[in-house]
Amino acid sequence: ELGLRSAGGAESGALQPIEWNTPHDSAGAARRTDEAIALTGDQSLVELGASIQYRISDVRAYHFAVGDPPAVLRAAAESVVRQAVAGRPLLAKDERGTPAAPLEILTAGRGELERQIRDRLQTRLDALGVGVEILPEGVCLADVHPPLEVVDAFRGVSSAFKHRERMKNEADAFRRDRVI
């Protein structure tokens, strides 16, 4: 796992869902800021946690190709995740300011981003000869949000966009009512 680790280690079980406003240590997860913070394509900071599921496909390569396969896997995964996130916006907006979902990583673009990370990571691990196969649905961006320090500001901006859309809809309804 990148960005968040279970507080009791891997044997303590699955992580609980984490909300934007939780301190990330009360839900059974220890926050790893050095791994979790990344820069997006629109120059926004994002905090994310990812898990990579894999299987050993070549035992000999896994044990003898590199000194510490889990560390190599973790470093390669962190690098690929940062590279992929850097190419996408946190929230994509079109010229009118409405969300353009296919690329954004916060909501609709996550599935495609996970596939892209999986493919790039598998290519990198194959080049290193680690002997690991990333499972078909093995990349999961479990926790993607703005850093906790800016969540209130992010919510304010989001609320302002919603308010603007509501006002435009009310104005359109008023105009249609007057014209008719």
mmCIF file of C-alpha atoms in Angstrom, residues 39-42 81-88:
data_model
loop_
_atom_site.group_PDB
_atom_site.id
_atom_site.type_symbol
_atom_site.label_atom_id
_atom_site.label_comp_id
_atom_site.label_asym_id
_atom_site.label_seq_id
_atom_site.Cartn_x
_atom_site.Cartn_y
_atom_site.Cartn_z
ATOM 1 C CA LEU A 39 1.156 16.961 -7.728
ATOM 2 C CA THR A 40 -1.546 16.713 -10.392
ATOM 3 C CA GLY A 41 -1.464 17.924 -13.983
ATOM 4 C CA ASP A 42 -3.339 21.119 -13.061
ATOM 5 C CA VAL A 81 1.532 6.581 -9.570
ATOM 6 C CA ARG A 82 3.213 10.003 -9.336
ATOM 7 C CA GLN A 83 3.915 10.025 -13.077
ATOM 8 C CA ALA A 84 0.327 9.083 -13.968
ATOM 9 C CA VAL A 85 -1.234 11.563 -11.527
ATOM 10 C CA ALA A 86 1.012 14.351 -12.843
ATOM 11 C CA GLY A 87 -0.557 13.938 -16.273
ATOM 12 C CA ARG A 88 -4.147 14.465 -15.126
#
